GROMACS .gro file of C-alpha atoms in nm:
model
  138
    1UNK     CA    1   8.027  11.103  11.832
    2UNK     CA    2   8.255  10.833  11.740
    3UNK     CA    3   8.270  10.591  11.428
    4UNK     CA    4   8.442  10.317  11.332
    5UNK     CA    5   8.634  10.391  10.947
    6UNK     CA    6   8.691  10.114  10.672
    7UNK     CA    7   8.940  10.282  10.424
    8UNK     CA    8   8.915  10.056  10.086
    9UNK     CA    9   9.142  10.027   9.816
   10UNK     CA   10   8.882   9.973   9.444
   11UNK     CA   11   8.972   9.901   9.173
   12UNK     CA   12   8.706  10.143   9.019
   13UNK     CA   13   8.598  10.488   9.198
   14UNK     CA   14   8.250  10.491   9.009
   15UNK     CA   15   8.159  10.174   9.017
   16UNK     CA   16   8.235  10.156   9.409
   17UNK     CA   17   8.023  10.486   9.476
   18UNK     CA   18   7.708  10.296   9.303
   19UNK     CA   19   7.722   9.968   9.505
   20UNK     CA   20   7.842  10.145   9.807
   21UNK     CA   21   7.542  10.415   9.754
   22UNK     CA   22   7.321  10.133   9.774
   23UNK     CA   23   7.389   9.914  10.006
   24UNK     CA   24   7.396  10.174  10.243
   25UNK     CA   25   7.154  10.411  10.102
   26UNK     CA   26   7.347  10.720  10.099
   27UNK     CA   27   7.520  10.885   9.890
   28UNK     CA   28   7.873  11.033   9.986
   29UNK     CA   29   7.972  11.254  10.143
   30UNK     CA   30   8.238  11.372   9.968
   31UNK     CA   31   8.425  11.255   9.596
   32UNK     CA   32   8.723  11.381   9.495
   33UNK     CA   33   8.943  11.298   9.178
   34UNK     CA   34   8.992  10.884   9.320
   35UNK     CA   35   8.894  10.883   9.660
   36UNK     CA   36   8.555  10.932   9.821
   37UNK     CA   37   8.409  10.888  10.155
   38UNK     CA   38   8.059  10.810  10.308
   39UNK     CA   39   7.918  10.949  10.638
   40UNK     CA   40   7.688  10.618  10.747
   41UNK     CA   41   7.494  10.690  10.988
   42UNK     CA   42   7.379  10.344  11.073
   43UNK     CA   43   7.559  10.161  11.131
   44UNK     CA   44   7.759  10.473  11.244
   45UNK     CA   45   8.063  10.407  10.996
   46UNK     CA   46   8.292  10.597  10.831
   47UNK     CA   47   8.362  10.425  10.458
   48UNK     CA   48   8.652  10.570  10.247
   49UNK     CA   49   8.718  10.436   9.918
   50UNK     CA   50   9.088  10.480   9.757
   51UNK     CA   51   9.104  10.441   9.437
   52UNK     CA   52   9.361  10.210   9.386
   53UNK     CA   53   9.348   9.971   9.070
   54UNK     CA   54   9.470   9.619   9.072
   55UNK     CA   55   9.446   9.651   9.468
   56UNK     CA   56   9.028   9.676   9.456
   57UNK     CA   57   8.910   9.436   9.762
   58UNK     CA   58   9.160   9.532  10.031
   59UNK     CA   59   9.190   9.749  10.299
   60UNK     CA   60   9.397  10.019  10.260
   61UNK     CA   61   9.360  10.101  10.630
   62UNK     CA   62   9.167  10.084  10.957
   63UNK     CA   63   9.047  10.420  11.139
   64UNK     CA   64   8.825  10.571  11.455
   65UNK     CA   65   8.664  10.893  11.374
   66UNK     CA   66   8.661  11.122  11.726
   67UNK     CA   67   8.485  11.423  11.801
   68UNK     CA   68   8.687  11.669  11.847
   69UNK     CA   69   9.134  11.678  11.928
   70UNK     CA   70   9.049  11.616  12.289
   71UNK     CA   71   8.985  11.304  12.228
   72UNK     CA   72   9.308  11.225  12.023
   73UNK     CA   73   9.464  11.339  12.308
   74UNK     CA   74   9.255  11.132  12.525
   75UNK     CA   75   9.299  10.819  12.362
   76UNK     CA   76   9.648  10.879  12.247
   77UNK     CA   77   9.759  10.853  12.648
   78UNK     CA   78   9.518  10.584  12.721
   79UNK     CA   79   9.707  10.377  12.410
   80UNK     CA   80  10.037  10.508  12.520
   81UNK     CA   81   9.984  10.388  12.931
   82UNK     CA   82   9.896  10.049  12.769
   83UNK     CA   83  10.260  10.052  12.649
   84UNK     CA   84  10.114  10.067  12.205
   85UNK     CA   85  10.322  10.221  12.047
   86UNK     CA   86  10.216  10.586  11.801
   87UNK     CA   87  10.314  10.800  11.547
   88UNK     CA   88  10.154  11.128  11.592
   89UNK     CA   89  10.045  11.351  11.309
   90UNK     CA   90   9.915  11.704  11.426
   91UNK     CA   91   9.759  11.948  11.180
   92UNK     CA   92   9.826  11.714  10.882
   93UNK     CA   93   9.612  11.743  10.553
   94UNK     CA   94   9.498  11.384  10.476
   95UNK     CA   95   9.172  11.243  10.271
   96UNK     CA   96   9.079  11.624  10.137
   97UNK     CA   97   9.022  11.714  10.542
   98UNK     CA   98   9.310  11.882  10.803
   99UNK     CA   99   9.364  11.627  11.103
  100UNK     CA  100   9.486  11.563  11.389
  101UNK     CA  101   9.572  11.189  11.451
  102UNK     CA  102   9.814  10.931  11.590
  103UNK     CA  103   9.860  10.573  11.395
  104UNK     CA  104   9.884  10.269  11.665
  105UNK     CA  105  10.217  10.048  11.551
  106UNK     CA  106  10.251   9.669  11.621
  107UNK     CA  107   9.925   9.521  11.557
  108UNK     CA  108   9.966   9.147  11.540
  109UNK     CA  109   9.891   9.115  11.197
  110UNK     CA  110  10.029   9.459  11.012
  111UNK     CA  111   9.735   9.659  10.963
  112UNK     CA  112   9.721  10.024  10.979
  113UNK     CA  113   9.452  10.181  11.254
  114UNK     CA  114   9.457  10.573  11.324
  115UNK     CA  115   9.276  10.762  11.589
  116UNK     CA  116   9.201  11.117  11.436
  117UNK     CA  117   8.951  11.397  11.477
  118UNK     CA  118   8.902  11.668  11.141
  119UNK     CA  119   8.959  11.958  11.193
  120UNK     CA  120   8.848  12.124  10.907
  121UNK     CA  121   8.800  12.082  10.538
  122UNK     CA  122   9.068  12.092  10.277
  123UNK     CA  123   9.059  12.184   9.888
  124UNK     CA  124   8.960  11.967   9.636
  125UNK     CA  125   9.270  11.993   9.497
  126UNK     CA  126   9.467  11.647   9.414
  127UNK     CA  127   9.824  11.589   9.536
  128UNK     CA  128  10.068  11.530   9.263
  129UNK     CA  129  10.113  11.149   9.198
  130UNK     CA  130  10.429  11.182   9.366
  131UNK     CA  131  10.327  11.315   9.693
  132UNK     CA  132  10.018  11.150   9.700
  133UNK     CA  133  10.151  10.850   9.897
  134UNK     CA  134  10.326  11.088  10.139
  135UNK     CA  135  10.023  11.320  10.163
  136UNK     CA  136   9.791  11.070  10.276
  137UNK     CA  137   9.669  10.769  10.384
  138UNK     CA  138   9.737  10.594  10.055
   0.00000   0.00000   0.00000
């Protein structure tokens, strides 16, 4: 299965989990310290919300969930034979799950889409607020 994911920047974590609870009647899937995530199943969407205050309301980046690293690979060529340009990331910890991924570069307008499949969970743990930018999709 694939889904589209809508990584948010909020100003407030809590706040966004009850109005995001709602509107989609679910609650997430998983919350750690400033970031969460929802597994929608319909519309099949991926939400992540990044804590982020004083940014609240933008996206923080653009995403398609994929089965399994097959389909990274898959897509990765398909993108690359289209002449788009990637930056690969293989067994990266990112968003409290290990990946595998690829980011697409040049989009007309500057935003940030990746192409990744989890490949298992990671620990709750938090990055240090230093490596938290570098750890992640922040």
């Amino acid at each position: 299965m694939s889904r589209l994911q809508l990584a948010l920047n909020v100003d407030n974590l809590e706040t966004s989990i009850d109005f995001y609870s709602t509107l989609f009647g679910t609650e997430p899937h998983k919350v750690r310290p400033g970031y969460a995530n929802f597994a929608v199943a319909q519309p099949p969407l991926k939400l992540v919300l990044i804590e982020n205050p004083g940014h609240g309301g933008s996206i923080n980046h653009l995403g398609v969930e994929v089965e399994d690293v097959d389909t990274v690979d898959a897509e990765l060529t398909r993108l690359a034979d289209a002449g788009f340009a990637t930056t690969e990331e293989r067994d990266t910890t990112c968003c409290y799950a290990k990946q595998d991924k690829f980011w697409v570069q040049g989009t007309p307008d500057g935003e940030r889409w990746e192409v990744y499949a989890i490949t298992d969970d990671a620990p709750a743990e938090q990055p240090a607020a230093a490596d938290a930018e570098a750890a992640c999709c922040a």
